[in-house]
mmCIF file of C-alpha atoms and ligand atoms in Angstrom:
data_model
loop_
_atom_site.group_PDB
_atom_site.id
_atom_site.type_symbol
_atom_site.label_atom_id
_atom_site.label_comp_id
_atom_site.label_asym_id
_atom_site.label_seq_id
_atom_site.Cartn_x
_atom_site.Cartn_y
_atom_site.Cartn_z
ATOM 1 C CA UNK A 1 -6.024 17.940 18.246
ATOM 2 C CA UNK A 2 -6.962 19.918 15.141
ATOM 3 C CA UNK A 3 -6.086 18.448 11.764
ATOM 4 C CA UNK A 4 -3.821 20.352 9.424
ATOM 5 C CA UNK A 5 -3.403 20.725 5.707
ATOM 6 C CA UNK A 6 -0.782 22.560 3.629
ATOM 7 C CA UNK A 7 -1.057 26.274 2.839
ATOM 8 C CA UNK A 8 -0.369 25.897 -0.849
ATOM 9 C CA UNK A 9 0.596 23.402 -3.538
ATOM 10 C CA UNK A 10 3.964 21.666 -3.318
ATOM 11 C CA UNK A 11 5.513 19.822 -6.271
ATOM 12 C CA UNK A 12 8.169 17.096 -6.284
ATOM 13 C CA UNK A 13 9.653 15.392 -9.312
ATOM 14 C CA UNK A 14 11.973 12.467 -9.719
ATOM 15 C CA UNK A 15 12.495 8.778 -10.292
ATOM 16 C CA UNK A 16 10.933 5.941 -8.316
ATOM 17 C CA UNK A 17 13.341 3.612 -6.550
ATOM 18 C CA UNK A 18 11.476 0.448 -7.556
ATOM 19 C CA UNK A 19 9.996 1.233 -10.977
ATOM 20 C CA UNK A 20 12.791 3.608 -12.116
ATOM 21 C CA UNK A 21 10.075 5.661 -13.823
ATOM 22 C CA UNK A 22 9.856 9.443 -13.670
ATOM 23 C CA UNK A 23 6.914 10.932 -11.784
ATOM 24 C CA UNK A 24 5.506 14.284 -10.813
ATOM 25 C CA UNK A 25 3.943 14.529 -7.382
ATOM 26 C CA UNK A 26 1.674 17.450 -6.508
ATOM 27 C CA UNK A 27 0.488 17.943 -2.938
ATOM 28 C CA UNK A 28 -2.600 20.132 -2.620
ATOM 29 C CA UNK A 29 -4.517 21.657 0.289
ATOM 30 C CA UNK A 30 -7.606 19.562 1.050
ATOM 31 C CA UNK A 31 -10.162 19.212 3.849
ATOM 32 C CA UNK A 32 -11.579 15.742 3.401
ATOM 33 C CA UNK A 33 -8.963 13.312 4.682
ATOM 34 C CA UNK A 34 -5.893 11.919 2.972
ATOM 35 C CA UNK A 35 -6.652 11.099 -0.643
ATOM 36 C CA UNK A 36 -4.397 9.975 -3.488
ATOM 37 C CA UNK A 37 -5.396 10.896 -7.013
ATOM 38 C CA UNK A 38 -4.046 9.264 -10.167
ATOM 39 C CA UNK A 39 -5.649 8.992 -13.619
ATOM 40 C CA UNK A 40 -8.886 10.444 -12.194
ATOM 41 C CA UNK A 41 -9.160 7.627 -9.639
ATOM 42 C CA UNK A 42 -9.296 8.734 -6.025
ATOM 43 C CA UNK A 43 -7.760 6.346 -3.500
ATOM 44 C CA UNK A 44 -8.412 7.267 0.129
ATOM 45 C CA UNK A 45 -5.707 6.280 2.607
ATOM 46 C CA UNK A 46 -7.226 3.053 3.824
ATOM 47 C CA UNK A 47 -5.914 -0.436 4.619
ATOM 48 C CA UNK A 48 -8.247 -2.060 2.124
ATOM 49 C CA UNK A 49 -6.379 -0.490 -0.808
ATOM 50 C CA UNK A 50 -2.979 -1.887 0.154
ATOM 51 C CA UNK A 51 -2.041 -4.363 -2.577
ATOM 52 C CA UNK A 52 1.611 -5.056 -1.661
ATOM 53 C CA UNK A 53 3.879 -4.623 1.344
ATOM 54 C CA UNK A 54 7.098 -6.150 0.016
ATOM 55 C CA UNK A 55 9.900 -3.554 0.437
ATOM 56 C CA UNK A 56 7.366 -0.683 0.016
ATOM 57 C CA UNK A 57 3.657 0.042 0.321
ATOM 58 C CA UNK A 58 1.596 -0.124 -2.862
ATOM 59 C CA UNK A 59 -1.966 1.164 -3.059
ATOM 60 C CA UNK A 60 -4.294 -0.130 -5.734
ATOM 61 C CA UNK A 61 -7.859 0.645 -6.733
ATOM 62 C CA UNK A 62 -9.622 0.022 -10.056
ATOM 63 C CA UNK A 63 -6.331 -1.050 -11.680
ATOM 64 C CA UNK A 64 -4.681 2.214 -10.693
ATOM 65 C CA UNK A 65 -1.568 1.668 -8.644
ATOM 66 C CA UNK A 66 0.641 3.985 -6.582
ATOM 67 C CA UNK A 67 3.962 2.713 -5.238
ATOM 68 C CA UNK A 68 6.216 3.646 -2.336
ATOM 69 C CA UNK A 69 4.002 6.026 -0.380
ATOM 70 C CA UNK A 70 5.548 5.456 3.057
ATOM 71 C CA UNK A 71 8.245 8.130 3.241
ATOM 72 C CA UNK A 72 5.802 10.888 2.355
ATOM 73 C CA UNK A 73 3.246 9.486 4.843
ATOM 74 C CA UNK A 74 5.910 9.460 7.540
ATOM 75 C CA UNK A 75 6.343 13.232 7.187
ATOM 76 C CA UNK A 76 2.579 13.870 7.092
ATOM 77 C CA UNK A 77 2.214 11.868 10.321
ATOM 78 C CA UNK A 78 4.899 13.786 12.173
ATOM 79 C CA UNK A 79 3.575 17.157 10.991
ATOM 80 C CA UNK A 80 -0.048 16.270 11.922
ATOM 81 C CA UNK A 81 -1.312 16.595 8.334
ATOM 82 C CA UNK A 82 -4.446 14.446 8.169
ATOM 83 C CA UNK A 83 -6.044 16.320 5.295
ATOM 84 C CA UNK A 84 -4.240 16.541 1.979
ATOM 85 C CA UNK A 85 -4.663 15.618 -1.675
ATOM 86 C CA UNK A 86 -1.729 13.691 -3.146
ATOM 87 C CA UNK A 87 -1.794 13.852 -6.930
ATOM 88 C CA UNK A 88 0.582 11.550 -8.802
ATOM 89 C CA UNK A 89 1.412 11.820 -12.482
ATOM 90 C CA UNK A 90 3.365 8.595 -12.848
ATOM 91 C CA UNK A 91 3.596 5.236 -11.099
ATOM 92 C CA UNK A 92 5.659 5.787 -7.997
ATOM 93 C CA UNK A 93 6.260 8.521 -5.452
ATOM 94 C CA UNK A 94 9.717 9.970 -6.277
ATOM 95 C CA UNK A 95 12.383 8.514 -3.992
ATOM 96 C CA UNK A 96 14.367 11.812 -3.994
ATOM 97 C CA UNK A 97 17.399 11.182 -1.755
ATOM 98 C CA UNK A 98 16.020 7.941 -0.255
ATOM 99 C CA UNK A 99 14.971 9.571 3.013
ATOM 100 C CA UNK A 100 12.073 11.872 3.918
ATOM 101 C CA UNK A 101 14.029 15.026 4.638
ATOM 102 C CA UNK A 102 13.237 16.724 1.317
ATOM 103 C CA UNK A 103 9.487 16.158 1.825
ATOM 104 C CA UNK A 104 9.831 17.482 5.361
ATOM 105 C CA UNK A 105 11.720 20.642 4.475
ATOM 106 C CA UNK A 106 9.634 21.606 1.456
ATOM 107 C CA UNK A 107 6.324 21.080 3.265
ATOM 108 C CA UNK A 108 7.550 23.092 6.259
ATOM 109 C CA UNK A 109 8.677 25.825 3.892
ATOM 110 C CA UNK A 110 5.250 26.123 2.240
ATOM 111 C CA UNK A 111 3.600 26.130 5.679
ATOM 112 C CA UNK A 112 0.586 24.484 7.290
ATOM 113 C CA UNK A 113 -2.941 25.617 8.146
ATOM 114 C CA UNK A 114 -4.923 24.317 11.066
ATOM 115 C CA UNK A 115 -8.423 23.169 10.139
ATOM 116 C CA UNK A 116 -11.564 23.330 12.273
ATOM 117 C CA UNK A 117 -11.744 19.536 12.086
ATOM 118 C CA UNK A 118 -10.953 17.629 15.270
ATOM 119 C CA UNK A 119 -8.722 14.538 14.905
ATOM 120 C CA UNK A 120 -8.905 12.099 17.794
ATOM 121 C CA UNK A 121 -5.597 10.703 18.954
ATOM 122 C CA UNK A 122 -5.196 6.925 18.813
ATOM 123 C CA UNK A 123 -4.122 6.645 22.424
ATOM 124 C CA UNK A 124 -3.242 3.029 23.117
ATOM 125 C CA UNK A 125 -5.457 1.705 25.924
ATOM 126 C CA UNK A 126 -3.772 -1.563 26.809
ATOM 127 C CA UNK A 127 -0.569 -3.456 26.005
ATOM 128 C CA UNK A 128 -0.557 -5.509 22.840
ATOM 129 C CA UNK A 129 1.974 -7.907 21.385
ATOM 130 C CA UNK A 130 2.133 -9.302 17.950
ATOM 131 C CA UNK A 131 4.363 -11.815 16.128
ATOM 132 C CA UNK A 132 4.863 -12.466 12.457
ATOM 133 C CA UNK A 133 7.356 -15.251 11.736
ATOM 134 C CA UNK A 134 10.506 -14.098 13.571
ATOM 135 C CA UNK A 135 9.505 -10.437 13.789
ATOM 136 C CA UNK A 136 7.788 -8.963 16.802
ATOM 137 C CA UNK A 137 5.981 -5.842 18.008
ATOM 138 C CA UNK A 138 5.027 -5.002 21.568
ATOM 139 C CA UNK A 139 3.294 -1.730 22.386
ATOM 140 C CA UNK A 140 2.107 -0.264 25.652
ATOM 141 C CA UNK A 141 0.208 2.823 26.768
ATOM 142 C CA UNK A 142 2.229 6.003 27.264
ATOM 143 C CA UNK A 143 1.596 9.736 27.357
ATOM 144 C CA UNK A 144 4.045 10.132 24.479
ATOM 145 C CA UNK A 145 4.729 8.581 21.098
ATOM 146 C CA UNK A 146 7.950 6.593 21.524
ATOM 147 C CA UNK A 147 9.527 4.028 19.214
ATOM 148 C CA UNK A 148 12.171 1.456 20.196
ATOM 149 C CA UNK A 149 13.396 -0.412 17.150
ATOM 150 C CA UNK A 150 15.894 -3.230 16.677
ATOM 151 C CA UNK A 151 17.121 -4.737 13.441
ATOM 152 C CA UNK A 152 18.985 -8.036 13.577
ATOM 153 C CA UNK A 153 20.847 -9.794 10.752
ATOM 154 C CA UNK A 154 22.402 -12.771 12.543
ATOM 155 C CA UNK A 155 24.274 -14.020 9.500
ATOM 156 C CA UNK A 156 25.588 -10.761 8.143
ATOM 157 C CA UNK A 157 29.286 -10.188 8.716
ATOM 158 C CA UNK A 158 28.990 -6.396 9.047
ATOM 159 C CA UNK A 159 25.516 -5.202 10.044
ATOM 160 C CA UNK A 160 24.679 -7.690 12.862
ATOM 161 C CA UNK A 161 22.251 -5.630 14.959
ATOM 162 C CA UNK A 162 21.261 -2.030 15.610
ATOM 163 C CA UNK A 163 18.926 -0.496 18.162
ATOM 164 C CA UNK A 164 17.471 3.003 18.384
ATOM 165 C CA UNK A 165 14.969 4.617 20.751
ATOM 166 C CA UNK A 166 13.307 7.947 20.123
ATOM 167 C CA UNK A 167 10.408 10.047 21.292
ATOM 168 C CA UNK A 168 8.644 11.115 18.129
ATOM 169 C CA UNK A 169 8.021 14.821 17.749
ATOM 170 C CA UNK A 170 8.794 17.243 14.959
ATOM 171 C CA UNK A 171 12.183 18.288 16.274
ATOM 172 C CA UNK A 172 13.504 14.821 17.138
ATOM 173 C CA UNK A 173 12.220 13.438 13.863
ATOM 174 C CA UNK A 174 13.955 16.133 11.851
ATOM 175 C CA UNK A 175 17.237 15.752 13.725
ATOM 176 C CA UNK A 176 17.438 11.976 14.094
ATOM 177 C CA UNK A 177 15.159 10.220 11.590
ATOM 178 C CA UNK A 178 14.237 12.274 8.518
ATOM 179 C CA UNK A 179 17.689 12.016 6.917
ATOM 180 C CA UNK A 180 17.967 8.244 7.267
ATOM 181 C CA UNK A 181 17.867 6.670 3.822
ATOM 182 C CA UNK A 182 16.433 3.392 2.698
ATOM 183 C CA UNK A 183 19.013 0.612 2.520
ATOM 184 C CA UNK A 184 19.779 -2.598 0.699
ATOM 185 C CA UNK A 185 22.435 -5.293 0.846
ATOM 186 C CA UNK A 186 24.861 -5.402 -2.038
ATOM 187 C CA UNK A 187 24.353 -9.133 -2.510
ATOM 188 C CA UNK A 188 20.542 -8.849 -2.800
ATOM 189 C CA UNK A 189 20.489 -6.076 -5.421
ATOM 190 C CA UNK A 190 20.433 -8.470 -8.394
ATOM 191 C CA UNK A 191 17.767 -10.648 -6.839
ATOM 192 C CA UNK A 192 15.604 -7.605 -6.085
ATOM 193 C CA UNK A 193 15.917 -6.392 -9.653
ATOM 194 C CA UNK A 194 14.927 -9.777 -11.015
ATOM 195 C CA UNK A 195 11.722 -9.386 -8.965
ATOM 196 C CA UNK A 196 11.144 -5.961 -10.503
ATOM 197 C CA UNK A 197 12.170 -4.146 -7.329
ATOM 198 C CA UNK A 198 14.867 -1.557 -6.702
ATOM 199 C CA UNK A 199 15.286 -0.849 -10.426
ATOM 200 C CA UNK A 200 15.862 2.836 -9.686
ATOM 201 C CA UNK A 201 18.031 2.280 -6.646
ATOM 202 C CA UNK A 202 21.576 3.641 -6.667
ATOM 203 C CA UNK A 203 24.222 5.135 -4.422
ATOM 204 C CA UNK A 204 22.458 8.506 -4.632
ATOM 205 C CA UNK A 205 19.180 7.344 -3.121
ATOM 206 C CA UNK A 206 20.004 4.338 -0.949
ATOM 207 C CA UNK A 207 22.574 3.209 1.549
ATOM 208 C CA UNK A 208 24.179 0.057 0.194
ATOM 209 C CA UNK A 209 25.662 -2.413 2.638
ATOM 210 C CA UNK A 210 28.414 -4.808 1.616
ATOM 211 C CA UNK A 211 29.844 -7.700 3.627
ATOM 212 C CA UNK A 212 32.540 -5.383 4.956
ATOM 213 C CA UNK A 213 30.756 -2.101 5.508
ATOM 214 C CA UNK A 214 28.743 0.669 3.929
ATOM 215 C CA UNK A 215 29.505 1.229 0.230
ATOM 216 C CA UNK A 216 28.558 4.890 0.420
ATOM 217 C CA UNK A 217 28.970 7.402 3.213
ATOM 218 C CA UNK A 218 26.351 6.790 5.939
ATOM 219 C CA UNK A 219 24.539 9.821 7.370
ATOM 220 C CA UNK A 220 24.408 8.114 10.771
ATOM 221 C CA UNK A 221 26.393 5.054 11.805
ATOM 222 C CA UNK A 222 23.074 3.380 12.612
ATOM 223 C CA UNK A 223 21.243 4.788 9.588
ATOM 224 C CA UNK A 224 19.403 1.518 8.722
ATOM 225 C CA UNK A 225 17.552 1.207 12.030
ATOM 226 C CA UNK A 226 16.624 4.894 11.931
ATOM 227 C CA UNK A 227 15.171 4.375 8.466
ATOM 228 C CA UNK A 228 13.054 1.514 9.835
ATOM 229 C CA UNK A 229 11.607 3.982 12.339
ATOM 230 C CA UNK A 230 10.873 6.390 9.483
ATOM 231 C CA UNK A 231 9.007 3.601 7.668
ATOM 232 C CA UNK A 232 7.034 2.564 10.773
ATOM 233 C CA UNK A 233 5.839 6.147 11.321
ATOM 234 C CA UNK A 234 4.667 6.207 7.696
ATOM 235 C CA UNK A 235 2.848 2.883 8.004
ATOM 236 C CA UNK A 236 1.116 4.004 11.220
ATOM 237 C CA UNK A 237 -0.539 6.707 9.120
ATOM 238 C CA UNK A 238 -3.049 4.014 8.077
ATOM 239 C CA UNK A 239 -4.637 4.594 11.495
ATOM 240 C CA UNK A 240 -5.718 7.965 10.060
ATOM 241 C CA UNK A 241 -5.174 9.297 13.585
ATOM 242 C CA UNK A 242 -2.030 10.315 15.518
ATOM 243 C CA UNK A 243 -0.701 7.394 17.548
ATOM 244 C CA UNK A 244 0.141 7.851 21.244
ATOM 245 C CA UNK A 245 1.924 4.968 22.973
ATOM 246 C CA UNK A 246 5.311 3.267 23.199
ATOM 247 C CA UNK A 247 6.250 0.706 20.545
ATOM 248 C CA UNK A 248 9.014 -1.927 20.704
ATOM 249 C CA UNK A 249 9.670 -3.493 17.321
ATOM 250 C CA UNK A 250 12.190 -6.206 16.474
ATOM 251 C CA UNK A 251 13.068 -7.179 12.905
ATOM 252 C CA UNK A 252 10.075 -5.322 11.546
ATOM 253 C CA UNK A 253 8.938 -5.004 7.958
ATOM 254 C CA UNK A 254 6.143 -3.164 6.185
ATOM 255 C CA UNK A 255 4.117 -6.361 6.433
ATOM 256 C CA UNK A 256 4.526 -6.512 10.218
ATOM 257 C CA UNK A 257 3.784 -2.794 10.605
ATOM 258 C CA UNK A 258 0.593 -3.055 8.558
ATOM 259 C CA UNK A 259 -0.625 -6.209 10.338
ATOM 260 C CA UNK A 260 -0.032 -4.336 13.600
ATOM 261 C CA UNK A 261 -2.132 -1.381 12.396
ATOM 262 C CA UNK A 262 -4.904 -3.796 11.390
ATOM 263 C CA UNK A 263 -4.889 -5.311 14.848
ATOM 264 C CA UNK A 264 -4.924 -1.927 16.569
ATOM 265 C CA UNK A 265 -7.963 -0.915 14.523
ATOM 266 C CA UNK A 266 -9.813 -4.218 14.736
ATOM 267 C CA UNK A 267 -9.380 -4.493 18.484
ATOM 268 C CA UNK A 268 -10.403 -0.884 19.007
ATOM 269 C CA UNK A 269 -7.260 -0.301 21.073
ATOM 270 C CA UNK A 270 -7.344 3.448 20.467
ATOM 271 C CA UNK A 271 -10.163 3.772 22.915
ATOM 272 C CA UNK A 272 -13.889 3.611 22.434
ATOM 273 C CA UNK A 273 -14.595 6.544 20.214
ATOM 274 C CA UNK A 274 -18.204 6.072 21.279
ATOM 275 C CA UNK A 275 -18.873 3.969 24.369
ATOM 276 C CA UNK A 276 -22.124 2.269 25.295
ATOM 277 C CA UNK A 277 -23.416 5.246 27.288
ATOM 278 C CA UNK A 278 -23.040 7.561 24.345
ATOM 279 C CA UNK A 279 -24.511 4.930 21.998
ATOM 280 C CA UNK A 280 -27.621 4.904 24.211
ATOM 281 C CA UNK A 281 -27.818 8.684 24.024
ATOM 282 C CA UNK A 282 -27.676 8.540 20.224
ATOM 283 C CA UNK A 283 -30.064 5.704 19.278
ATOM 284 C CA UNK A 284 -33.367 4.705 20.918
ATOM 285 C CA UNK A 285 -32.801 0.894 20.891
ATOM 286 C CA UNK A 286 -32.719 -0.884 24.247
ATOM 287 C CA UNK A 287 -32.407 -4.357 25.758
ATOM 288 C CA UNK A 288 -32.851 -6.943 24.369
ATOM 289 C CA UNK A 289 -32.574 -5.175 21.058
ATOM 290 C CA UNK A 290 -29.536 -2.932 21.334
ATOM 291 C CA UNK A 291 -27.042 -4.776 19.116
ATOM 292 C CA UNK A 292 -23.970 -2.519 19.171
ATOM 293 C CA UNK A 293 -21.507 -2.374 22.105
ATOM 294 C CA UNK A 294 -18.762 -0.017 21.029
ATOM 295 C CA UNK A 295 -17.771 2.212 18.115
ATOM 296 C CA UNK A 296 -14.082 2.028 17.215
ATOM 297 C CA UNK A 297 -13.909 4.175 14.096
ATOM 298 C CA UNK A 298 -15.947 7.135 12.944
ATOM 299 C CA UNK A 299 -15.483 9.621 10.146
ATOM 300 C CA UNK A 300 -17.643 11.491 7.663
ATOM 301 C CA UNK A 301 -18.071 8.476 5.391
ATOM 302 C CA UNK A 302 -17.634 5.438 7.558
ATOM 303 C CA UNK A 303 -18.286 3.902 10.954
ATOM 304 C CA UNK A 304 -16.939 0.662 12.455
ATOM 305 C CA UNK A 305 -18.418 -0.814 15.606
ATOM 306 C CA UNK A 306 -18.620 -4.202 17.238
ATOM 307 C CA UNK A 307 -20.910 -6.377 19.263
ATOM 308 C CA UNK A 308 -19.704 -9.029 21.678
ATOM 309 C CA UNK A 309 -22.003 -11.971 21.035
ATOM 310 C CA UNK A 310 -22.682 -13.970 24.193
ATOM 311 C CA UNK A 311 -24.516 -17.247 24.811
ATOM 312 C CA UNK A 312 -26.814 -15.191 27.077
ATOM 313 C CA UNK A 313 -28.406 -13.440 24.088
ATOM 314 C CA UNK A 314 -32.202 -13.882 24.231
ATOM 315 C CA UNK A 315 -32.413 -15.181 20.683
ATOM 316 C CA UNK A 316 -30.118 -18.164 21.292
ATOM 317 C CA UNK A 317 -32.875 -19.740 23.449
ATOM 318 C CA UNK A 318 -34.901 -20.456 20.360
ATOM 319 C CA UNK A 319 -32.449 -20.082 17.461
ATOM 320 C CA UNK A 320 -31.674 -22.921 17.902
ATOM 321 C CA UNK A 321 -31.909 -24.838 21.187
ATOM 322 C CA UNK A 322 -29.260 -27.349 20.116
ATOM 323 C CA UNK A 323 -27.318 -25.143 17.717
ATOM 324 C CA UNK A 324 -27.071 -21.520 18.839
ATOM 325 C CA UNK A 325 -26.479 -19.294 15.807
ATOM 326 C CA UNK A 326 -27.208 -15.584 15.446
ATOM 327 C CA UNK A 327 -30.103 -14.978 13.032
ATOM 328 C CA UNK A 328 -28.994 -13.297 9.809
ATOM 329 C CA UNK A 329 -31.733 -10.678 10.078
ATOM 330 C CA UNK A 330 -30.304 -9.602 13.428
ATOM 331 C CA UNK A 331 -26.888 -9.104 11.840
ATOM 332 C CA UNK A 332 -28.595 -6.835 9.320
ATOM 333 C CA UNK A 333 -30.342 -5.069 12.208
ATOM 334 C CA UNK A 334 -26.992 -4.608 14.002
ATOM 335 C CA UNK A 335 -25.580 -3.050 10.813
ATOM 336 C CA UNK A 336 -28.605 -0.753 10.588
ATOM 337 C CA UNK A 337 -28.133 0.343 14.217
ATOM 338 C CA UNK A 338 -24.487 1.088 13.454
ATOM 339 C CA UNK A 339 -25.633 3.221 10.512
ATOM 340 C CA UNK A 340 -28.140 4.976 12.808
ATOM 341 C CA UNK A 341 -25.341 5.857 15.243
ATOM 342 C CA UNK A 342 -23.455 7.419 12.350
ATOM 343 C CA UNK A 343 -26.555 9.318 11.239
ATOM 344 C CA UNK A 344 -27.417 10.800 14.640
ATOM 345 C CA UNK A 345 -23.805 11.676 15.340
ATOM 346 C CA UNK A 346 -23.697 13.842 12.221
ATOM 347 C CA UNK A 347 -27.359 14.996 12.314
ATOM 348 C CA UNK A 348 -27.902 16.006 15.950
ATOM 349 C CA UNK A 349 -31.045 18.021 15.086
ATOM 350 C CA UNK A 350 -32.916 14.816 14.215
ATOM 351 C CA UNK A 351 -32.206 12.896 17.399
ATOM 352 C CA UNK A 352 -35.870 12.905 18.471
ATOM 353 C CA UNK A 353 -36.870 11.047 15.285
ATOM 354 C CA UNK A 354 -36.897 7.282 14.709
ATOM 355 C CA UNK A 355 -34.837 5.456 12.059
ATOM 356 C CA UNK A 356 -36.896 2.997 9.998
ATOM 357 C CA UNK A 357 -35.795 0.533 7.350
ATOM 358 C CA UNK A 358 -37.280 1.052 3.913
ATOM 359 C CA UNK A 359 -35.172 -1.401 1.981
ATOM 360 C CA UNK A 360 -32.257 -3.786 1.794
ATOM 361 C CA UNK A 361 -30.535 -4.836 -1.408
ATOM 362 C CA UNK A 362 -28.169 -7.620 -2.438
ATOM 363 C CA UNK A 363 -27.749 -8.902 1.093
ATOM 364 C CA UNK A 364 -25.640 -12.032 1.318
ATOM 365 C CA UNK A 365 -24.855 -14.194 4.310
ATOM 366 C CA UNK A 366 -21.554 -16.042 4.486
ATOM 367 C CA UNK A 367 -19.929 -17.211 7.733
ATOM 368 C CA UNK A 368 -22.095 -17.988 10.758
ATOM 369 C CA UNK A 369 -22.072 -15.878 13.923
ATOM 370 C CA UNK A 370 -21.766 -17.986 17.058
ATOM 371 C CA UNK A 371 -21.669 -17.416 20.844
ATOM 372 C CA UNK A 372 -18.260 -15.984 21.820
ATOM 373 C CA UNK A 373 -17.768 -14.102 18.559
ATOM 374 C CA UNK A 374 -16.781 -10.484 18.353
ATOM 375 C CA UNK A 375 -18.972 -9.261 15.525
ATOM 376 C CA UNK A 376 -17.543 -6.272 13.651
ATOM 377 C CA UNK A 377 -20.019 -3.974 11.941
ATOM 378 C CA UNK A 378 -18.861 -1.610 9.219
ATOM 379 C CA UNK A 379 -21.007 0.917 7.430
ATOM 380 C CA UNK A 380 -20.029 3.096 4.507
ATOM 381 C CA UNK A 381 -22.407 5.906 3.774
ATOM 382 C CA UNK A 382 -23.335 5.947 0.102
ATOM 383 C CA UNK A 383 -25.869 8.795 0.232
ATOM 384 C CA UNK A 384 -27.369 10.745 3.062
ATOM 385 C CA UNK A 385 -30.037 13.465 3.194
ATOM 386 C CA UNK A 386 -31.900 15.005 6.109
ATOM 387 C CA UNK A 387 -34.520 12.219 6.150
ATOM 388 C CA UNK A 388 -32.808 9.438 4.250
ATOM 389 C CA UNK A 389 -29.662 7.368 4.288
ATOM 390 C CA UNK A 390 -28.331 4.713 1.921
ATOM 391 C CA UNK A 391 -25.380 2.715 3.114
ATOM 392 C CA UNK A 392 -23.278 -0.314 2.340
ATOM 393 C CA UNK A 393 -22.710 -2.567 5.308
ATOM 394 C CA UNK A 394 -20.597 -5.559 6.057
ATOM 395 C CA UNK A 395 -20.146 -7.621 9.178
ATOM 396 C CA UNK A 396 -17.321 -9.972 10.018
ATOM 397 C CA UNK A 397 -15.806 -12.103 12.756
ATOM 398 C CA UNK A 398 -12.340 -13.600 12.972
ATOM 399 C CA UNK A 399 -13.525 -16.316 10.579
ATOM 400 C CA UNK A 400 -14.334 -13.806 7.840
ATOM 401 C CA UNK A 401 -17.267 -11.909 6.354
ATOM 402 C CA UNK A 402 -20.687 -12.919 7.741
ATOM 403 C CA UNK A 403 -22.977 -10.571 5.933
ATOM 404 C CA UNK A 404 -22.839 -7.755 3.401
ATOM 405 C CA UNK A 405 -25.281 -5.654 1.423
ATOM 406 C CA UNK A 406 -26.925 -2.274 0.973
ATOM 407 C CA UNK A 407 -29.345 -0.804 3.510
ATOM 408 C CA UNK A 408 -31.724 2.087 3.066
ATOM 409 C CA UNK A 409 -33.434 3.801 5.981
ATOM 410 C CA UNK A 410 -35.715 6.780 6.485
ATOM 411 C CA UNK A 411 -35.822 9.017 9.521
ATOM 412 C CA UNK A 412 -39.391 9.714 10.779
HETATM 413 ZN ZN1 ZN B 501 11.605 3.139 3.569
#
């Protein structure tokens, strides 16, 4: 599908539900992804900038922090807006009425423009299940985006459990989800405030639940579970692609949602963006020296790929006969090949030329890479010209970072 941005600026003002501070939020048309801007610091929408997931999502970069982004992201996701600049003058995205309906209506009113840019759907390839303490997510392939959500409060005298199932599209979202407000239990309000949370929460922007019922008028009898769906759609925006698949979530939280997104991205479950056949059409490396199996993320600044490391690798014969360990220089080479895939993808006119290393800087090796490892290879492009590319690379396995550093290559 084509990405969209907004036709014109949209401004929102109001208090934050957690900080109780007043903020001005300006959404601007943009064509280079989803970027937050505060105090001249740009924070791209990326998992690595998430600093907190308790009760809300907080982004942080260079000591600049933006709180409670999820309700806005939920609307962007549903409307297919993958390019927008989100400027915040203040600390927290205004909570408005506690739901996302005001964001939805105002953005629809200003209108959207379709960009030339193609956004690949994250179409779930295989079933996946994921636990975190007593919360659980299962997702399976589907032609549609469907969410089944259950909340369970075994010990609560009123809420007990709620379940809601919905196919996510603009119309259903607007009718059944967008108006659902965030909620809190009356008895936890003081505890939350002592932790510095919910300081701006009140009966105007949250549904409050007492032991006997709702303290304010609910918009739906099952408003809490619908709000959880709203939050999940916002958190899925960290895929930076529209999700297609059916999700079953029980007792979810922002933490569970975000761990789920991490797993989807790390396992490349949205399909090989570039499979091995296309990799071979892009870079000249061949057996036994082709060190990238699949690309799972690609955009104008970044590429993530992986290599399945097997005991059958040639180099394990000699490195070392009694202790097979992947040579560090080959990890660097695998990173360089990943960078070359990025380069040729975006510079098709140079595909007949060879990529050659001219330098590496500050390369450090940490964890070892062993037979059986899935070796992830991530490259961020620092600078790129027609014959030159400087990039920062890092490689990791499930045990952590194995190698990181800067790589410079020329194209001859
Ligand atoms: Zn929420």
